[in-house]
Coordinates of C-alpha atoms in Angstrom, one line a residue:
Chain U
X1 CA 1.3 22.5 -30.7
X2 CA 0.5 25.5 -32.7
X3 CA -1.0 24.8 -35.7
X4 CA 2.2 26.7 -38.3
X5 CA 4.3 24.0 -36.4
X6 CA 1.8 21.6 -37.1
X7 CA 1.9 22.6 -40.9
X8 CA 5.3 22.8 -41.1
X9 CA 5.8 19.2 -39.4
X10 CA 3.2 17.6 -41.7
X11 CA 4.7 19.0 -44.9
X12 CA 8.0 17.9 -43.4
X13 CA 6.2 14.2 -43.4
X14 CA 7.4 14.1 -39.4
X15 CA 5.7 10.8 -38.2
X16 CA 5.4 12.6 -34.3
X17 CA 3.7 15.8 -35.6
X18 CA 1.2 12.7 -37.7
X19 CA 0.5 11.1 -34.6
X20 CA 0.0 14.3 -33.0
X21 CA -2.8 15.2 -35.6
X22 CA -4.1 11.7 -35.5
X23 CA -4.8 12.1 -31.5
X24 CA -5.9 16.0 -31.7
X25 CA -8.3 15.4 -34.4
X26 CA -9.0 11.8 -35.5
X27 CA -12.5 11.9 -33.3
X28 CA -14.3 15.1 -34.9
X29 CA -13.0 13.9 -38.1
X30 CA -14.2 10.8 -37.7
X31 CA -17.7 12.2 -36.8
X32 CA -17.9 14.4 -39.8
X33 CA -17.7 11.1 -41.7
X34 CA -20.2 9.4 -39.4
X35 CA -22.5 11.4 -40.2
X36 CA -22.8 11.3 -43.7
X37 CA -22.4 7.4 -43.0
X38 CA -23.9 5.3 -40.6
X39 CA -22.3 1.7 -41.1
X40 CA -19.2 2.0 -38.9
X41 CA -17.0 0.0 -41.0
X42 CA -17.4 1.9 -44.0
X43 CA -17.0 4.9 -41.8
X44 CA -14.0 3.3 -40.8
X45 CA -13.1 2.6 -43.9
X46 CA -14.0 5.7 -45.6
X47 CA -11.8 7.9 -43.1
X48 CA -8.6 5.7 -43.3
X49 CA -8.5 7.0 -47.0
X50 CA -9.3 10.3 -46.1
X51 CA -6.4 10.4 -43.6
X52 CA -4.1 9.2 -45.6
X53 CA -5.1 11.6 -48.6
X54 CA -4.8 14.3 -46.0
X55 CA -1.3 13.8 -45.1
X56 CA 0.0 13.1 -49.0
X57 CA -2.3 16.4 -50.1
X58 CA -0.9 18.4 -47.2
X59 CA 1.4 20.3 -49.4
X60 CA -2.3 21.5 -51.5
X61 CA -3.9 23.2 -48.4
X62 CA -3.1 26.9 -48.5
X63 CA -3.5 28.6 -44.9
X64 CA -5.1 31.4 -46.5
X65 CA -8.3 29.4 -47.2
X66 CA -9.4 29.1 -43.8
X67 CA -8.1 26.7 -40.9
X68 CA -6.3 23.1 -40.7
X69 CA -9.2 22.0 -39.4
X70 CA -11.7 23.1 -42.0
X71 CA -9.9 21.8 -44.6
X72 CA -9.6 18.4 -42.9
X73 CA -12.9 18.3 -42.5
X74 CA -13.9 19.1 -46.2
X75 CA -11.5 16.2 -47.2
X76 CA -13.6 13.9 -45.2
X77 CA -17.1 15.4 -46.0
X78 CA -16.5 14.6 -49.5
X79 CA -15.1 11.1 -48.9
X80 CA -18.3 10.2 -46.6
X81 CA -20.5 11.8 -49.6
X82 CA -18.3 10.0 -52.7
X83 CA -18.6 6.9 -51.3
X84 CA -22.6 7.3 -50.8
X85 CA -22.5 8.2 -54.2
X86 CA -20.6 5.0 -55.4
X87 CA -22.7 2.1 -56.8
X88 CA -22.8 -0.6 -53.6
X89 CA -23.5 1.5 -51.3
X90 CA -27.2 2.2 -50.2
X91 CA -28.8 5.0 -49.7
X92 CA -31.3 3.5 -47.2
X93 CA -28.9 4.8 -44.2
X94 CA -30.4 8.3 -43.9
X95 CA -33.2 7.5 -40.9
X96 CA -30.9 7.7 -38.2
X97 CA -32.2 9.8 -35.2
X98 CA -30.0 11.7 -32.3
X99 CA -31.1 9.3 -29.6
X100 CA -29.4 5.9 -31.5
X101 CA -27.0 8.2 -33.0
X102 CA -26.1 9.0 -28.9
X103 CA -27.1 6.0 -27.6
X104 CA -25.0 4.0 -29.9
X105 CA -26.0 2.7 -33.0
X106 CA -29.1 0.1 -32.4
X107 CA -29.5 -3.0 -34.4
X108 CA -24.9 -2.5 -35.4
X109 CA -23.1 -5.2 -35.1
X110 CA -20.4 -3.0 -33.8
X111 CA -20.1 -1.7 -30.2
X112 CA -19.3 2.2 -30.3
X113 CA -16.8 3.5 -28.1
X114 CA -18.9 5.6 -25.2
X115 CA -20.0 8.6 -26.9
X116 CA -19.9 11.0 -24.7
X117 CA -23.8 11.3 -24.6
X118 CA -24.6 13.8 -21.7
X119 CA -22.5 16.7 -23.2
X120 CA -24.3 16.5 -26.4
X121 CA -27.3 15.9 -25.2
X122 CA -26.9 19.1 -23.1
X123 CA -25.8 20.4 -26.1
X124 CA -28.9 19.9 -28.4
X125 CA -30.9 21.0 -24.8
X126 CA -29.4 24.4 -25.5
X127 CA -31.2 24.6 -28.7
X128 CA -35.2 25.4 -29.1
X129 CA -36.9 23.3 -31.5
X130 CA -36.0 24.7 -35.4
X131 CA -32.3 24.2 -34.2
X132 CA -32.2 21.3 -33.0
X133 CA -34.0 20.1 -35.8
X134 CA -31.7 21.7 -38.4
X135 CA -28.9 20.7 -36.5
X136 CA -30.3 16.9 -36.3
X137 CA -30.1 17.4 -39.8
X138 CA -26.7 18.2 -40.5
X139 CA -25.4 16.0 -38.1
X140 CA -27.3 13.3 -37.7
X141 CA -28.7 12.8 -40.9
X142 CA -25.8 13.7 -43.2
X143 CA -28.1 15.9 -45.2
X144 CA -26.7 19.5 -46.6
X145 CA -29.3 22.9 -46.3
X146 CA -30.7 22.4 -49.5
X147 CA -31.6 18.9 -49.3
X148 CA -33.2 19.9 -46.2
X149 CA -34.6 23.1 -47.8
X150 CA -36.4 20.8 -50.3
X151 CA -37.3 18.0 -48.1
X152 CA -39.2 20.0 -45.6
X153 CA -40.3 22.9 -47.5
X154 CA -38.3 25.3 -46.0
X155 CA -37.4 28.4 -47.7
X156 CA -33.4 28.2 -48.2
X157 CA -33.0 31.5 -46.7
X158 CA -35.0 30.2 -43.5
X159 CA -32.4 26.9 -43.5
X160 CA -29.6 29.5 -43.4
X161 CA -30.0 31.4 -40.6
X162 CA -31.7 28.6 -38.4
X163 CA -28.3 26.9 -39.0
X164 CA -26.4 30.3 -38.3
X165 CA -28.9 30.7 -34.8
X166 CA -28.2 27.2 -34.0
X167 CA -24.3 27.0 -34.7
X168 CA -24.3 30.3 -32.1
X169 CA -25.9 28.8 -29.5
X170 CA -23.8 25.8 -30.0
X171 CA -20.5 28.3 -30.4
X172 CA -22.0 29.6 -26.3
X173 CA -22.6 26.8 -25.1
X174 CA -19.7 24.4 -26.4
X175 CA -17.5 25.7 -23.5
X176 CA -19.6 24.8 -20.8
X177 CA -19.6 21.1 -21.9
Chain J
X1 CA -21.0 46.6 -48.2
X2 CA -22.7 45.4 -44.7
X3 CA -20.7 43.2 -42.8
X4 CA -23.0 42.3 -39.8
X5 CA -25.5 41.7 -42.7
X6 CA -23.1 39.3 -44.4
X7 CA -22.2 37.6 -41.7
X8 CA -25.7 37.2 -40.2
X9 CA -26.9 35.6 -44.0
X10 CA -25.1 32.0 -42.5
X11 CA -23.1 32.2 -45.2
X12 CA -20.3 31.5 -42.8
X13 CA -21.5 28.9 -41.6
X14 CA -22.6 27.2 -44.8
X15 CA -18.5 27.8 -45.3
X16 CA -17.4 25.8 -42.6
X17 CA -20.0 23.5 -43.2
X18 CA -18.2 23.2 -46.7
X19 CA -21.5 23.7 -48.4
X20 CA -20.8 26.7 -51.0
X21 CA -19.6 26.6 -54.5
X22 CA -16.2 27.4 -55.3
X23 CA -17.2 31.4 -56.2
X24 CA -18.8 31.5 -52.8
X25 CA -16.3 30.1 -51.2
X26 CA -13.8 32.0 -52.9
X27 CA -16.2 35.6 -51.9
X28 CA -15.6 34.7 -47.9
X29 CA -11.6 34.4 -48.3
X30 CA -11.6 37.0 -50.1
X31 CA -13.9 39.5 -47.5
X32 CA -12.1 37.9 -44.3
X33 CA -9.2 38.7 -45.8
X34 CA -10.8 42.2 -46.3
X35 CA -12.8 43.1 -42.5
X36 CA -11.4 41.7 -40.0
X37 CA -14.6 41.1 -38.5
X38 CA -16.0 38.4 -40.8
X39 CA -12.3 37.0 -40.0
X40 CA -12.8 36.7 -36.1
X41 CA -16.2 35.4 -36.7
X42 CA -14.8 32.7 -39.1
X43 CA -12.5 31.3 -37.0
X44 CA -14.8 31.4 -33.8
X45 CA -17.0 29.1 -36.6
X46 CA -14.6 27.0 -37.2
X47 CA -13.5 26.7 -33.7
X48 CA -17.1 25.7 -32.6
X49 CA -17.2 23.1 -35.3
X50 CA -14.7 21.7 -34.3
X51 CA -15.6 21.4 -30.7
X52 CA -18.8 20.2 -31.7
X53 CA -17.5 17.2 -33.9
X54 CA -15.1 16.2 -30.5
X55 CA -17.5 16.6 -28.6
X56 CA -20.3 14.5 -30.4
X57 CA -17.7 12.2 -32.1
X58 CA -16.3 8.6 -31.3
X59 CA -12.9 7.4 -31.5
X60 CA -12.3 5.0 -35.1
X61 CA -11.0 1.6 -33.7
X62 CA -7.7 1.6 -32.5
X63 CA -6.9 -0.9 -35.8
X64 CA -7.7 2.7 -37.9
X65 CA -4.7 4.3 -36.3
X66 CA -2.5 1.1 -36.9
X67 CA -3.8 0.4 -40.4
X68 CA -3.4 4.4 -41.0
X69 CA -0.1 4.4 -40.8
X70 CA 1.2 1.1 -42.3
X71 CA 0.0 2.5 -45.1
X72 CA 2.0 5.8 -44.6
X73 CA 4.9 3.9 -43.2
X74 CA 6.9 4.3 -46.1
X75 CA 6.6 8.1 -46.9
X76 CA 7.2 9.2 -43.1
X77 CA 10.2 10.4 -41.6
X78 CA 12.0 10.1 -45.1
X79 CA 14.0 12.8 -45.7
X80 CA 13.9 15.1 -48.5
X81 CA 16.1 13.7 -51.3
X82 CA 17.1 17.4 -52.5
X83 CA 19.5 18.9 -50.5
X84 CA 20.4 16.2 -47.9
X85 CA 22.1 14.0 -50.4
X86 CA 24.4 17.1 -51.3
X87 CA 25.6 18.1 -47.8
X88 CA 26.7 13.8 -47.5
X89 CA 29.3 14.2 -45.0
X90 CA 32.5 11.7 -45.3
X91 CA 31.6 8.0 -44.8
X92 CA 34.7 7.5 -42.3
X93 CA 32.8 10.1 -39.7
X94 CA 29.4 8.4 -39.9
X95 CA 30.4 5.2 -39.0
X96 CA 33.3 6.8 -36.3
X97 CA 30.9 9.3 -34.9
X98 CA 27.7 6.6 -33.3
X99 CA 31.0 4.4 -31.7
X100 CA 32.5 7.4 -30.4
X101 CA 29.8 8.7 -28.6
X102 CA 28.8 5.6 -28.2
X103 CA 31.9 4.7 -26.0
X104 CA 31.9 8.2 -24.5
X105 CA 28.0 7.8 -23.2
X106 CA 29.2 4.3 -21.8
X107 CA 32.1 5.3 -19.7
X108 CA 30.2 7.8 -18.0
X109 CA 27.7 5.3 -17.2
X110 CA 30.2 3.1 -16.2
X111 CA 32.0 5.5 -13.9
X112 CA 28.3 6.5 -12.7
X113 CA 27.8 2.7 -12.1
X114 CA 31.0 2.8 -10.1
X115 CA 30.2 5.4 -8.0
X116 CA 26.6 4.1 -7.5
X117 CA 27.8 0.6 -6.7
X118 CA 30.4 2.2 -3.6
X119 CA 27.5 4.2 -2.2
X120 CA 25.5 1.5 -2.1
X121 CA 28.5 -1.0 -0.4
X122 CA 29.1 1.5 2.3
X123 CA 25.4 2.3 2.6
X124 CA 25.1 -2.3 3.0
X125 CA 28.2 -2.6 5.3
X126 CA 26.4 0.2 7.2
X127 CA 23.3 -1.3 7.5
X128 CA 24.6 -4.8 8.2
X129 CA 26.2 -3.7 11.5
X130 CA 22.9 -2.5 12.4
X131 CA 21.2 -5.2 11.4
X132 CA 23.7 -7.4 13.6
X133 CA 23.8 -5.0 16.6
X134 CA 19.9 -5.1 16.0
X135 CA 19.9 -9.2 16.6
X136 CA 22.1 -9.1 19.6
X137 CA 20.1 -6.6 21.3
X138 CA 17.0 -8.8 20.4
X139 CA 18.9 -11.8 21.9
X140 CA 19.7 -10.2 25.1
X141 CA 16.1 -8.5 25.6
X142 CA 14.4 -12.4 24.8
X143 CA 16.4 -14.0 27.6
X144 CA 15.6 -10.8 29.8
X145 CA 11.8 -11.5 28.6
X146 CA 12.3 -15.2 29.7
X147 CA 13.8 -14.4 33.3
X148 CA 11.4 -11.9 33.4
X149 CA 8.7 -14.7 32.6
X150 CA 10.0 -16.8 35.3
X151 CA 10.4 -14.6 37.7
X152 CA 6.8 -13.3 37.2
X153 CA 5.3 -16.9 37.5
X154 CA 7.5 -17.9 40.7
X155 CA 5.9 -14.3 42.1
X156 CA 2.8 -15.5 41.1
X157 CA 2.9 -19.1 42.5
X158 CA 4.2 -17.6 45.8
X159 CA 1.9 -15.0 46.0
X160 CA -0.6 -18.0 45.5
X161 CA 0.9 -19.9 48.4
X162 CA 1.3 -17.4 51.0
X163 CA -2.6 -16.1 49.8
X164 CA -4.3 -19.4 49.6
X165 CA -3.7 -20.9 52.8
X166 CA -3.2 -20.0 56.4
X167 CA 0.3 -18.9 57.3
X168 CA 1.6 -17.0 60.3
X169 CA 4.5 -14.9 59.8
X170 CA 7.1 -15.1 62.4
X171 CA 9.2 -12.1 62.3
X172 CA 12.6 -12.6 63.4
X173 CA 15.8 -10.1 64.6
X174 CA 18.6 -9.9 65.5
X175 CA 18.3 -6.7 68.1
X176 CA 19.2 -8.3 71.1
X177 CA 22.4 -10.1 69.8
X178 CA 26.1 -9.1 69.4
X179 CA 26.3 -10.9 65.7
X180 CA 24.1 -8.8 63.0
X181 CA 21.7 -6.0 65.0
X182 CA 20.0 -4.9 61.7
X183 CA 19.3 -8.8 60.6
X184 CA 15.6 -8.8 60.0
X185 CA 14.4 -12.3 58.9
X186 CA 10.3 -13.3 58.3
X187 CA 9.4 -17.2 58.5
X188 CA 6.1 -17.9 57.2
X189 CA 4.2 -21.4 58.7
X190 CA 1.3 -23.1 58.3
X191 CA 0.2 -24.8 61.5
X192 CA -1.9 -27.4 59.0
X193 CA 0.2 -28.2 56.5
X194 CA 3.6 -27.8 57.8
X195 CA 4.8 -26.1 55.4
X196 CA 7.6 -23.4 56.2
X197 CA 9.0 -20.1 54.1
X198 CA 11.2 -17.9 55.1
X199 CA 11.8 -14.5 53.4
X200 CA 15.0 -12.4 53.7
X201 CA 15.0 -8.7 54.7
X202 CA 18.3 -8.1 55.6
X203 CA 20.8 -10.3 56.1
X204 CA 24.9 -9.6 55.4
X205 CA 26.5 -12.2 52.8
X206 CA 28.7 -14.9 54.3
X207 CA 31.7 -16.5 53.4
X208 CA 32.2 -19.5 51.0
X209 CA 32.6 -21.4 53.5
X210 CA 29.3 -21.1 55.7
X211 CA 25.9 -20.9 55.6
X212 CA 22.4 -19.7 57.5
X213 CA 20.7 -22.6 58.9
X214 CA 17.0 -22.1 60.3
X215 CA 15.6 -24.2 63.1
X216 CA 12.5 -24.8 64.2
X217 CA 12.5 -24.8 68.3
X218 CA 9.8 -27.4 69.3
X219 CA 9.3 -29.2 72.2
X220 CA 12.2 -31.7 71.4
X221 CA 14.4 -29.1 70.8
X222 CA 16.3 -27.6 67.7
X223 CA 15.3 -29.0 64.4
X224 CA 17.9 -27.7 61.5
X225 CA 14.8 -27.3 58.7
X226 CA 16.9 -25.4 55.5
X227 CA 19.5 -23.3 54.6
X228 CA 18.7 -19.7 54.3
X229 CA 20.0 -17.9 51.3
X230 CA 20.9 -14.2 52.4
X231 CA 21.1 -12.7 48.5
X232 CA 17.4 -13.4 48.0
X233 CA 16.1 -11.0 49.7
X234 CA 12.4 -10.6 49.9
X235 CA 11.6 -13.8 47.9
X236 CA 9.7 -16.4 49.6
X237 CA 12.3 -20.0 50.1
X238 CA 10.8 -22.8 51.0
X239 CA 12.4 -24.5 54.0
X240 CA 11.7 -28.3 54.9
X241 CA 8.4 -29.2 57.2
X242 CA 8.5 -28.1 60.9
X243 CA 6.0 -30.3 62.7
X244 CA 5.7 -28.0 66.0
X245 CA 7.3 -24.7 67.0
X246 CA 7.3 -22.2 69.6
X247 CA 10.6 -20.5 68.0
X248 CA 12.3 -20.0 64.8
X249 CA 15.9 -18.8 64.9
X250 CA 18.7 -18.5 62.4
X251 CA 22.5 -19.9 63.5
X252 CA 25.8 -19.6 61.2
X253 CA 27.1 -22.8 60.2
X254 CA 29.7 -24.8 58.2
X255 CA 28.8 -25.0 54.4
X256 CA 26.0 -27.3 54.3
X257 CA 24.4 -26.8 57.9
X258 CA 24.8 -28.8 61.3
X259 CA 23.1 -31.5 63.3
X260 CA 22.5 -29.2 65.8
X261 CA 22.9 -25.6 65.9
X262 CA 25.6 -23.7 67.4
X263 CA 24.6 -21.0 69.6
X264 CA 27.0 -18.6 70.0
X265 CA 26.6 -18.1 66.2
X266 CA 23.2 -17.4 67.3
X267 CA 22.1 -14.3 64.6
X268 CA 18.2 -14.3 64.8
X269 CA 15.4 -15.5 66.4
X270 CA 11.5 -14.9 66.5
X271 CA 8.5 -16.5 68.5
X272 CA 5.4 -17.8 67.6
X273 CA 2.5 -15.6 68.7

């Protein structure tokens, strides 16, 4: 499906063009929230709400602000980062690593689906060390570039274009996966 | 203003990421809407994001998906209110039109039923005379197998008599009389155990009425030992005992045999060596 269709069958409320984005894009959305939030059923949780405010805001997304996709995952960036915000939730859940992140999550009651560990473990093999460790980071830690600018010390300008080197190297290599 | 610059800064990517403030944010629309560069290179960002988040991501439970849209059950697949209500169409045709299609969409399936249901009666009638044909054919090639059987073991067992003890064929012709010239008749005979066969080479078929009688020719004369069958030719018959013999010979009879043969009916005879 194209994505205009797509659009226009989500602002047309059509339950078959939902379902549609559901199955194209319910995993990497779902992952955007996971890792700003470890727990799985808050995740869970957390990206039922954003799903739903997806499809009633639908009409609010303007295509001239960058793709479907983008905006989808904003809506669920800030969900994942509201609710860390809210009172009962701790913020002790920032110390997760890649290898439980891939491995599944150790010590969860839940069992993850299979992650598909080898491709992102090749993935982050693409990467030399400042990369993977910005991109651990972003994506594994939840944090943003300045948090990780003040964290580590980094100049901000240094975070930028580590996380411009390392999404390039990811953009080559994603294909190959 | 330098756009490889600008889109080296990660800017971009900090875009994507959704990490600028709204004037930021508002500053990359605004110059991707400008140079198409910083446009390809967005979208090839947010291309790779995405693949990355697929590709590092797990599924939510399947009870996420069923929860999701229970909640959005009732604001699916609603149509608008605005202009559908004005365009109502006559009450009448609504409820006519589903019957009448309805009844059209079932005839057809009925005549197609029809249609399907004579194939399939010729196609069973068809097979059923094969089937039958089939089980006759079986029939007649088991009893075949059975005489077949029989015949095999009666070979066998005579094969088995003539091999396992000590017989001495007697061939016996009819050359030097009138009757049958080509008549060609073997007796077998065990000195030991008295035991006589005779096998037919060629012999003509009789009348109802008659029948080949084989003698034994000993020292007290002509002993009638069995009637000779001329259809089985070549098959080993088993006559009664003859106790001594210098001579077999073969006489035509009344049905049933004689006392004692007579000889101008005389066909064959042989002597033993």
């Amino acid at each position: 499906m194209q994505e205009e269709q797509l659009i226009t069958g989500l602002r047309a409320r059509d339950r078959q063009t939902v379902d549609y984005l559901y199955e194209k894009y319910s995993k990497a959305l779902f992952a955007v929230i996971s890792r700003v939030i470890k727990d799985r059923d808050i995740a869970e949780e957390v990206f039922h709400d954003a799903f739903v405010k997806i499809i009633r805001k639908i009409d609010s997304y303007d295509e001239s602000k960058g793709r479907l996709y983008t905006w989808m995952a904003n809506v669920c960036r800030n969900a994942a980062i509201d609710k860390t915000r809210s009172k009962e939730f701790s913020k002790s859940q920032k110390t997760n690593t890649i290898d439980n992140y891939v491995y599944g999550l150790e010590g969860s009651s839940n069992t993850l689906d299979l992650v598909d560990g080898i491709g992102v473990k090749e993935l982050m093999g693409s990467l030399n060390e400042e990369q993977r460790f910005v991109v651990e980071c972003i994506y594994f830690k939840g944090y943003t570039h300045s948090e990780i600018s003040e964290e580590y010390e980094i100049p901000l300008g240094t975070v930028k274009s580590r996380i411009r080197a390392a999404i390039n190297m990811l953009k080559k290599n994603i294909n190959r996966i | 203003m330098d756009i490889q610059s600008y889109i080296a800064s990660g800017k971009l990517e900090l875009f994507v990421l959704g990490e600028l403030s709204e004037r930021e944010r508002e500053e990359v629309l605004q110059l991707s809407q400008q140079y198409p560069e910083i446009k390809r290179e967005l979208k090839e960002i947010e291309e790779a994001m995405f693949a990355f988040d697929n590709e590092l991501g797990v599924k939510p439970s399947d009870t996420v998906k069923d929860k999701i849209f229970d909640t959005l059950s009732q604001e699916l697949d609603t149509p608008k209110i605005t202009e559908k209500k004005m365009t109502a169409a006559p009450t009448k045709e609504i409820a006519l039109q589903p019957w009448k299609s309805f009844a059209v969409a079932a005839s057809i399936v009925a005549l197609m039923a029809i249609g399907v249901a004579a194939y399939y009666a010729v196609r069973f009638y068809d097979v059923e005379n094969k089937f039958t044909s089939l089980l006759e054919e079986r029939n007649v090639l088991s009893q075949e197998l059975e005489i077949n059987k029989a015949r095999f073991e009666e070979t066998g067992d005579q094969l088995q008599t003539l091999l396992s003890k000590n017989y001495e064929r007697v061939p016996m012709s009819g050359a030097s009389f009138e009757l049958q010239k080509d008549a060609l008749v073997d007796v077998f005979w065990d000195k030991a155990s008295k035991e006589v066969y005779v096998s037919v080479n060629n012999l003509s078929n009789l009348d109802a009425d008659k029948d080949y009688q084989l003698w034994a020719i000993g020292d007290d004369g002509p002993v009638g030992i069995g009637i000779v069958k001329p259809g089985e030719k070549l098959k080993l018959q088993q006559m009664e005992a003859a106790v001594s013999a210098g001579a077999f010979a073969i006489t035509i009879e009344p049905k049933g045999g004689s006392e004692a043969p007579t000889l101008e009916n005389l066909v064959v005879i042989g002597e033993v060596a």
